[in-house]
Tab-separated table of C-alpha atoms in Angstrom:
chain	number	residue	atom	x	y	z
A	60	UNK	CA	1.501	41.581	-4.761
A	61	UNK	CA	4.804	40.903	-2.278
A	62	UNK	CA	3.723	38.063	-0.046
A	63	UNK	CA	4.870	38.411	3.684
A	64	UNK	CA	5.187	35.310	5.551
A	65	UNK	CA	3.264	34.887	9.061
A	66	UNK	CA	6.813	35.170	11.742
A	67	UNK	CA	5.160	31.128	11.918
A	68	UNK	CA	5.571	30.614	8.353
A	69	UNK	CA	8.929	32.097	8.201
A	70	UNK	CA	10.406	29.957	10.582
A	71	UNK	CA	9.206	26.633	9.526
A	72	UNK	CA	10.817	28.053	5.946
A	73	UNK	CA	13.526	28.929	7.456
A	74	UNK	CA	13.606	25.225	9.133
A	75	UNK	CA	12.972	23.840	5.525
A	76	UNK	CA	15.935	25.592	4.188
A	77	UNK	CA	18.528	24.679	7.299
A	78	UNK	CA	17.330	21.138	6.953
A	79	UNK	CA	18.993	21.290	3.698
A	80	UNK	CA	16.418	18.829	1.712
A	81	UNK	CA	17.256	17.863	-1.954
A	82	UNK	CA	14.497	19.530	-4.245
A	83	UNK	CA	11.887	17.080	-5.148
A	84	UNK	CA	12.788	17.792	-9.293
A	85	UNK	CA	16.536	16.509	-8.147
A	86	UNK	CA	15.152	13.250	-7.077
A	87	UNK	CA	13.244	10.213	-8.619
A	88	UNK	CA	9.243	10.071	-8.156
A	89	UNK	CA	9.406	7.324	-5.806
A	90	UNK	CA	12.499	9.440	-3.669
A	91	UNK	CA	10.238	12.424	-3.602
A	92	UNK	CA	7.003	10.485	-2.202
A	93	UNK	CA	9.556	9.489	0.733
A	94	UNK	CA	10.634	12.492	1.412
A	95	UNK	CA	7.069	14.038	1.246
A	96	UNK	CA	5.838	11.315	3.293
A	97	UNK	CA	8.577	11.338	5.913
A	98	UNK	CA	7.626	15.335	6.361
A	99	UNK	CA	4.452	14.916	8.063
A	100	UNK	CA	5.864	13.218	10.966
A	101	UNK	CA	6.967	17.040	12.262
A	102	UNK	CA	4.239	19.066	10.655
A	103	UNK	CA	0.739	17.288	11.511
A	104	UNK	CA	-1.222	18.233	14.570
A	105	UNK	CA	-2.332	15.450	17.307
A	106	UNK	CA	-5.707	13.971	15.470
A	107	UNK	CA	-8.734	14.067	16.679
A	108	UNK	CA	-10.257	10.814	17.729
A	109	UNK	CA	-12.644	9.422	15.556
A	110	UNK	CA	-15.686	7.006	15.692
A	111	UNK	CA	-13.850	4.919	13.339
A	112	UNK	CA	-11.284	4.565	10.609
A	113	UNK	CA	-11.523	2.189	7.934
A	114	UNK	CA	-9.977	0.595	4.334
A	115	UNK	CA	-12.013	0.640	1.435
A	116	UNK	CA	-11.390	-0.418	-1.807
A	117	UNK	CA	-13.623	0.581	-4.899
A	118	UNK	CA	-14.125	-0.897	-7.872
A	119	UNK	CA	-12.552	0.231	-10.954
A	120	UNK	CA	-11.956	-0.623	-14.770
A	121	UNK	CA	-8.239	-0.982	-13.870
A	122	UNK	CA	-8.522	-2.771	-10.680
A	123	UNK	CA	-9.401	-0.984	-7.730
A	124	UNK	CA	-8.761	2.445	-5.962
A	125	UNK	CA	-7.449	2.237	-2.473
A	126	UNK	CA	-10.372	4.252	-0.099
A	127	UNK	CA	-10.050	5.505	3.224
A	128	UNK	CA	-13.158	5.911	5.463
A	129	UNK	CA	-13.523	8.542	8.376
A	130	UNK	CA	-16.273	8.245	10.687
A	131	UNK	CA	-16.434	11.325	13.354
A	132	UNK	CA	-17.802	10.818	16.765
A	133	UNK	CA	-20.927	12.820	16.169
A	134	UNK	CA	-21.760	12.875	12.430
A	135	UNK	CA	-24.880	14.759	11.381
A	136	UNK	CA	-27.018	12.458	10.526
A	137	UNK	CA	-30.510	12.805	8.892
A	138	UNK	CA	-32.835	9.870	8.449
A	139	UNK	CA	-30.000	7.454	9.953
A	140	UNK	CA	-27.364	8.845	7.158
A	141	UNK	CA	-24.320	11.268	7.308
A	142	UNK	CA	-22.942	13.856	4.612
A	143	UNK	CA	-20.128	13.165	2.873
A	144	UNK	CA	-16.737	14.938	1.625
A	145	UNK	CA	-14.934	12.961	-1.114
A	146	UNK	CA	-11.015	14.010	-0.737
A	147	UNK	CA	-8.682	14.018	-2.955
A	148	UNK	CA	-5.371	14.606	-1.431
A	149	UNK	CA	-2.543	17.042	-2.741
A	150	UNK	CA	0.925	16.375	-4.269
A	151	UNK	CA	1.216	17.028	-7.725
A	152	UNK	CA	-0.329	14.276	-9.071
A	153	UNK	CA	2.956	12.330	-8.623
A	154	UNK	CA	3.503	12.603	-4.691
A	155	UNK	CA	1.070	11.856	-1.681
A	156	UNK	CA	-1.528	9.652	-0.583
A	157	UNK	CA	-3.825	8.092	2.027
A	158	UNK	CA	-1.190	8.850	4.719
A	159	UNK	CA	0.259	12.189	3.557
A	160	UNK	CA	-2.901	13.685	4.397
A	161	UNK	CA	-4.751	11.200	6.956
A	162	UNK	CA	-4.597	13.615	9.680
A	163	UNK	CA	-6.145	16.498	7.238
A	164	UNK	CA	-8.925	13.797	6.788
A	165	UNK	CA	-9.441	13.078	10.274
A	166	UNK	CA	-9.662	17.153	11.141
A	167	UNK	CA	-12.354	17.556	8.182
A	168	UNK	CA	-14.023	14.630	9.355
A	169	UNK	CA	-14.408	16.226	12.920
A	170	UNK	CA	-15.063	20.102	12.248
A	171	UNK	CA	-17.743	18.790	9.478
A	172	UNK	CA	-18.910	16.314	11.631
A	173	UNK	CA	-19.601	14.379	8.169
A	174	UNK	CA	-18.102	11.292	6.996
A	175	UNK	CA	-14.908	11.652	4.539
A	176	UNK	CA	-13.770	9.573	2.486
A	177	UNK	CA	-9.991	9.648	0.978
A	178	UNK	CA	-9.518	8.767	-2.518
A	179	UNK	CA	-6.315	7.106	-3.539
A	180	UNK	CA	-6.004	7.590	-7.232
A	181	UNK	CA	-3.150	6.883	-9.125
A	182	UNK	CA	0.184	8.894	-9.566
A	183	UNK	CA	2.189	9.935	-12.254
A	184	UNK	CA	4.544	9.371	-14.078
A	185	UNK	CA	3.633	5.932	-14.007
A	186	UNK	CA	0.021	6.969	-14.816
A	187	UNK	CA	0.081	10.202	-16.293
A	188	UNK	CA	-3.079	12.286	-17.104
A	189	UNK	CA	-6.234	11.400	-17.358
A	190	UNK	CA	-5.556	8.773	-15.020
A	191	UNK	CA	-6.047	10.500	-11.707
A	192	UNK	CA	-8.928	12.141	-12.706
A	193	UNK	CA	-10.701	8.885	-14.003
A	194	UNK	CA	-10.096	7.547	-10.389
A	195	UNK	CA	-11.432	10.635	-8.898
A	196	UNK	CA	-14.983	10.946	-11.248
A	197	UNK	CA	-14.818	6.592	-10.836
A	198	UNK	CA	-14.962	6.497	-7.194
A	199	UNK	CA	-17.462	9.694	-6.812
A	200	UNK	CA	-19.923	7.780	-8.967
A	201	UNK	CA	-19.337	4.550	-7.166
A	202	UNK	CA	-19.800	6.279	-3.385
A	203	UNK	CA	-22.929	7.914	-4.543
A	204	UNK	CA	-23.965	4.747	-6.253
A	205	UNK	CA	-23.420	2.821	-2.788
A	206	UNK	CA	-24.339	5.725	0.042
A	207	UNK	CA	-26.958	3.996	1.811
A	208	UNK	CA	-24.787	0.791	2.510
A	209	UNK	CA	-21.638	3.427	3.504
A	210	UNK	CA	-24.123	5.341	5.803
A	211	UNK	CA	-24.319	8.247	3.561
A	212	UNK	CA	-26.821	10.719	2.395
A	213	UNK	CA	-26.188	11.221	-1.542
A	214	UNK	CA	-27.809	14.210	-1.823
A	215	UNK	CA	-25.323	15.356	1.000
A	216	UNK	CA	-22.111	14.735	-1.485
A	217	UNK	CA	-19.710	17.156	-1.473
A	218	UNK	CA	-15.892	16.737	-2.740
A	219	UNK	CA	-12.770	18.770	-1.915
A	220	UNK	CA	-9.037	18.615	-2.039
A	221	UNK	CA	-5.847	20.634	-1.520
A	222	UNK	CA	-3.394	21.275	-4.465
A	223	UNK	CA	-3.580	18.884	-6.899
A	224	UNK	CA	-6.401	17.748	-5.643
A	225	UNK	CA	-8.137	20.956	-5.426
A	226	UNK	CA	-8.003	20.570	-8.982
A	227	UNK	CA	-9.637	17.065	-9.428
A	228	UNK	CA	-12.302	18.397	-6.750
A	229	UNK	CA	-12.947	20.952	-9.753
A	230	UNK	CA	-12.307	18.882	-12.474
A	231	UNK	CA	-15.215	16.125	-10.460
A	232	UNK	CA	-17.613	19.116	-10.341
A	233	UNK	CA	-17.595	20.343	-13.575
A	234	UNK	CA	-17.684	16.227	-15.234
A	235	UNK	CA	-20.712	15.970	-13.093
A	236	UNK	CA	-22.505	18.738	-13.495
A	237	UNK	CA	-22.250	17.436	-17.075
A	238	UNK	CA	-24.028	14.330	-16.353
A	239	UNK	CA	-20.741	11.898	-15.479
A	240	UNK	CA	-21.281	11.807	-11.529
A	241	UNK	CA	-23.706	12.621	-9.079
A	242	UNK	CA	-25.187	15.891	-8.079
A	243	UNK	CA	-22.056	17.961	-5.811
A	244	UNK	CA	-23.663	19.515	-2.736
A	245	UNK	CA	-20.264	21.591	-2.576
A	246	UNK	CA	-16.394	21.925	-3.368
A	247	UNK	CA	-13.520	22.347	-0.902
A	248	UNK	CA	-10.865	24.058	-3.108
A	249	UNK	CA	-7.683	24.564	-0.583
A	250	UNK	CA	-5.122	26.281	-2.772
A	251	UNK	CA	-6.251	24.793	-6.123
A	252	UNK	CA	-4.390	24.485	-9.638
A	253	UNK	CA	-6.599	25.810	-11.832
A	254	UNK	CA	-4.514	26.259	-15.100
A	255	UNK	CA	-1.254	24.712	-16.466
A	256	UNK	CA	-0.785	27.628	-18.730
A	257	UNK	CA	0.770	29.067	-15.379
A	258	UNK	CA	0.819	32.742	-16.959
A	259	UNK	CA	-0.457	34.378	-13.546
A	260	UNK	CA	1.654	36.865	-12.267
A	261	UNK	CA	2.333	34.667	-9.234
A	262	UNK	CA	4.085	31.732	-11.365
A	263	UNK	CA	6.690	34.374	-11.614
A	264	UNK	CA	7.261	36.354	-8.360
A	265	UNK	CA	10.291	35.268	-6.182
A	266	UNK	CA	8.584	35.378	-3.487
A	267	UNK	CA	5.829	32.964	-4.135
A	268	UNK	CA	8.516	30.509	-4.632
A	269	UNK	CA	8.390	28.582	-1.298
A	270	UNK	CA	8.459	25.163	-0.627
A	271	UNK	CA	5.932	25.017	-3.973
A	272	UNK	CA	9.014	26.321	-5.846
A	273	UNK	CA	8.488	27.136	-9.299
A	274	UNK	CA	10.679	24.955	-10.443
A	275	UNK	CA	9.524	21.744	-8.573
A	276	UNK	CA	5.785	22.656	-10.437
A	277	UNK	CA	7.387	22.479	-13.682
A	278	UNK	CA	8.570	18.764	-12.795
A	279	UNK	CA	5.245	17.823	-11.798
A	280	UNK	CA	3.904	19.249	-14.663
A	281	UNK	CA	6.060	17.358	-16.572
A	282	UNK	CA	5.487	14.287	-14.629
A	283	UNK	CA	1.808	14.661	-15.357
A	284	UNK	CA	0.750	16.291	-18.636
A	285	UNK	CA	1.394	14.247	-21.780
A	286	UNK	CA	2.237	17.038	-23.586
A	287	UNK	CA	1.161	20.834	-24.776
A	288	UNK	CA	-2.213	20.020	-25.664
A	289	UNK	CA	-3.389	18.791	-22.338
A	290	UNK	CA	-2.555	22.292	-20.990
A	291	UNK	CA	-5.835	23.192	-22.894
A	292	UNK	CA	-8.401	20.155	-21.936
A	293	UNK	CA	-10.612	21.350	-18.877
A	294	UNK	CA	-9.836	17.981	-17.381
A	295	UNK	CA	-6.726	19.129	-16.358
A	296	UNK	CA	-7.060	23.109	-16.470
A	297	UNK	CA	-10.907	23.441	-14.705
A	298	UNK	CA	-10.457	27.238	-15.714
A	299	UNK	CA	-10.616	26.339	-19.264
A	300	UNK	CA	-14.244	24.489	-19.168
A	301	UNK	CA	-16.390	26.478	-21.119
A	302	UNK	CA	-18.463	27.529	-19.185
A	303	UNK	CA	-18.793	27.348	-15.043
A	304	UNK	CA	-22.586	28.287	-14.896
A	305	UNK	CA	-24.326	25.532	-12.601
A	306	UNK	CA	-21.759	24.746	-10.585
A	307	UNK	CA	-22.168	23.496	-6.759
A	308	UNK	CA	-21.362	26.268	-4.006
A	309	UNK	CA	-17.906	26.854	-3.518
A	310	UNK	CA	-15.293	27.494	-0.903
A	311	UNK	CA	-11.557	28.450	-2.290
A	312	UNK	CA	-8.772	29.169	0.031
A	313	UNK	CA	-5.173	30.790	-1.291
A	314	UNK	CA	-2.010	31.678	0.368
A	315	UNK	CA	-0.266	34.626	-0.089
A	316	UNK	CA	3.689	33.319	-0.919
A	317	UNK	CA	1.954	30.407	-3.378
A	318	UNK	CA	2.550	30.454	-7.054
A	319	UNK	CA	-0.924	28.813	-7.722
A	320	UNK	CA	-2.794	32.395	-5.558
A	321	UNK	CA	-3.687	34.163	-8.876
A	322	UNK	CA	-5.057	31.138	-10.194
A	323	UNK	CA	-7.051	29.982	-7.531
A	324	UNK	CA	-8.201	33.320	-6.785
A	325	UNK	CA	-8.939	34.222	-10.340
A	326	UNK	CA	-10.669	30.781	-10.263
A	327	UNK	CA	-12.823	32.191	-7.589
A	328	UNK	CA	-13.395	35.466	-9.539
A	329	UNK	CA	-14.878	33.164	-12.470
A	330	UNK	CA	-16.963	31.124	-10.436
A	331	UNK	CA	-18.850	34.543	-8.826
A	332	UNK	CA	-19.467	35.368	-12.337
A	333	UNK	CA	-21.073	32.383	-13.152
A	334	UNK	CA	-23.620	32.892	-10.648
A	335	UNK	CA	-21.627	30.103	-8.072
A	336	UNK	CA	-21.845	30.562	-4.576
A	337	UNK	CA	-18.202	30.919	-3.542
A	338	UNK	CA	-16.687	31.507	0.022
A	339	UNK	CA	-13.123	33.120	-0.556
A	340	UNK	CA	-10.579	32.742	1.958
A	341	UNK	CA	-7.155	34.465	1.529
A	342	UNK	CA	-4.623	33.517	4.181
A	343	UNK	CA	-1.469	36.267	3.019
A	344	UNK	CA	0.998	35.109	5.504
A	345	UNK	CA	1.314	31.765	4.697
A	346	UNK	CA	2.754	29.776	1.514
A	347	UNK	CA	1.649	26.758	-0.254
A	348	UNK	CA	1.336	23.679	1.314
A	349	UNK	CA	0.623	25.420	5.108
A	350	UNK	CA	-2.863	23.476	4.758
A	351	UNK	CA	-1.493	20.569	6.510
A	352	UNK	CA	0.788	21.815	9.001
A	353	UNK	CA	-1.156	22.471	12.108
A	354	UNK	CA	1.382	21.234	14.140
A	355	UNK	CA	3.427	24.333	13.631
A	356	UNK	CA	1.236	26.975	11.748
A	357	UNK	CA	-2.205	27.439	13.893
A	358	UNK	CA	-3.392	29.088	10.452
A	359	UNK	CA	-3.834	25.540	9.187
A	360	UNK	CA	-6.208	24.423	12.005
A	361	UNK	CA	-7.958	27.887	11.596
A	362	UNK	CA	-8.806	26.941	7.971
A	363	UNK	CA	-9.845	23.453	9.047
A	364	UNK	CA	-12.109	24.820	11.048
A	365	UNK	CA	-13.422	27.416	8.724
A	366	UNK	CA	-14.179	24.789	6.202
A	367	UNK	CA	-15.764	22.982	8.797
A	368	UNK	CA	-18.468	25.286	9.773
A	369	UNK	CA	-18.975	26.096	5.827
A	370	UNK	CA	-19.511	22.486	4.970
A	371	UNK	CA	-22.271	22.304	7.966
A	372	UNK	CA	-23.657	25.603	6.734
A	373	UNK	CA	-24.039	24.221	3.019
A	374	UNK	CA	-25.939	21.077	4.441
């Protein structure tokens, strides 16, 4: 499937390329989050303005997780309480965090007009898998737990994430539809990874290898896994759980020139045939990562608001 980039997408690649950044597998973990980090400056759209922004930190049998909270101007509140999107941000499970994809947050925040909160788990290598996804199924619980006092409606959970945190989004559902978390309304999954077996035709096209380069996956892979086995444990492939009947509704979104499109769409494909709900959005001209660029792709703020006016459609 040759992926041709939007003239948009082409030129902020092309910008990438003149810019001459080191590869993130060339650098140290802690380099790469700088670099990532240091990206968004050019790339993020103006926010909207908010109601309010605020620090929470949630309890955990480690310590705590770092929180953020995002309160829109105009929630949609039933019975004095708001829906909520639980976010877990993208990155490879080694880069990114509360700031890398604040401005995402706030946009989600506004075209839901729900409360989001942004989950900080922890990174790898330093904490390598399960850890992130502990954090993520930990602070789902413990938001549900505490909804009324955070303004919430429980029943009105839903979680989400790009990337890497597509992933955990998944990885959340399935654990509670299982009985460890709360009932999932929904599931945001922007460009998830869906299976580190990375056999998809996709993982080996040229042209898929933007930004998201094929090689830079195999270093967060790397950074991540443990070993071979975990490839196999649904915790960190979703695709592998064995079975996806009962699942909330969900929306998946892929792009074109990404080496995670087969899996996320083939995702998708299983998730229809387990009787799921699923909203499948395909953006062909853009490559991975384009999610939270709205500054210079207008595709990104045309998926923001897509997901938006799904997530007030599911509740």
């Amino acid at each position: 499937m040759p992926a041709i980039l939007d003239p948009d997408a082409a030129a902020v690649f092309k910008a990438f390329q003149e810019a001459g950044r080191p590869p993130y597998e060339t650098l140290s973990p802690a380099e790469a989050r700088e670099f990532y980090l240091a990206g968004r400056v050019v790339s993020n759209p103006e926010p909207p303005e908010l109601e309010s922004v605020e620090p929470l930190s949630i309890p955990a049998p480690h310590g705590s997780i770092p929180a953020r909270v995002y309160t829109p101007k105009h929630p949609r509140k039933a019975d004095g309480l708001a829906p909520v999107l639980v976010f877990f941000h993208g990155g490879g499970w080694v880069i990114g965090d509360l700031d890398s994809h604040d401005v995402v947050c706030r946009k989600l925040a506004d075209e839901g007009q729900m409360i989001v909160i942004s989950v900080d788990y922890r990174l790898a290598p330093e904490h390598k898998f399960p850890a992130a996804v502990d954090d993520s199924i930990a602070a789902t619980k413990w938001i549900a737990e505490n909804a009324k006092q955070l303004g919430i409606d429980a029943s009105r959970l839903s979680v989400g994430g790009d990337s890497a945190g597509g992933n955990l989004a998944a990885v959340v559902a399935i654990a509670a539809r299982d009985g460890n978390g709360p009932a999932i309304a929904g599931q945001v999954l922007i460009y998830p990874a869906t299976d580190f077996a990375m056999t998809h035709p996709s993982h080996r096209e040229p042209e898929t290898s933007i930004l998201l380069t094929h090689s830079v996956i195999r270093w967060f892979s790397d950074h991540y896994l443990n070993g071979a086995a975990d490839v196999h444990d649904w915790r960190a492939s979703p695709a592998r759980a064995k079975t996806l009947i009962g699942l909330p509704p969900a929306y998946v979104l892929t792009a074109g020139a990404d080496p995670l499109r087969d899996e996320g769409d083939d995702y998708a494909r299983q998730l229809k045939e387990a009787g799921v709900p699923v909203t499948y959005r395909h953006f062909p001209g853009q490559f991975h990562g384009f999610f939270t660029m709205g500054k210079l792709l207008q595709q990104a703020n045309v998926a923001a608001s897509e997901i938006g006016i799904w997530l007030k459609a599911l509740n």
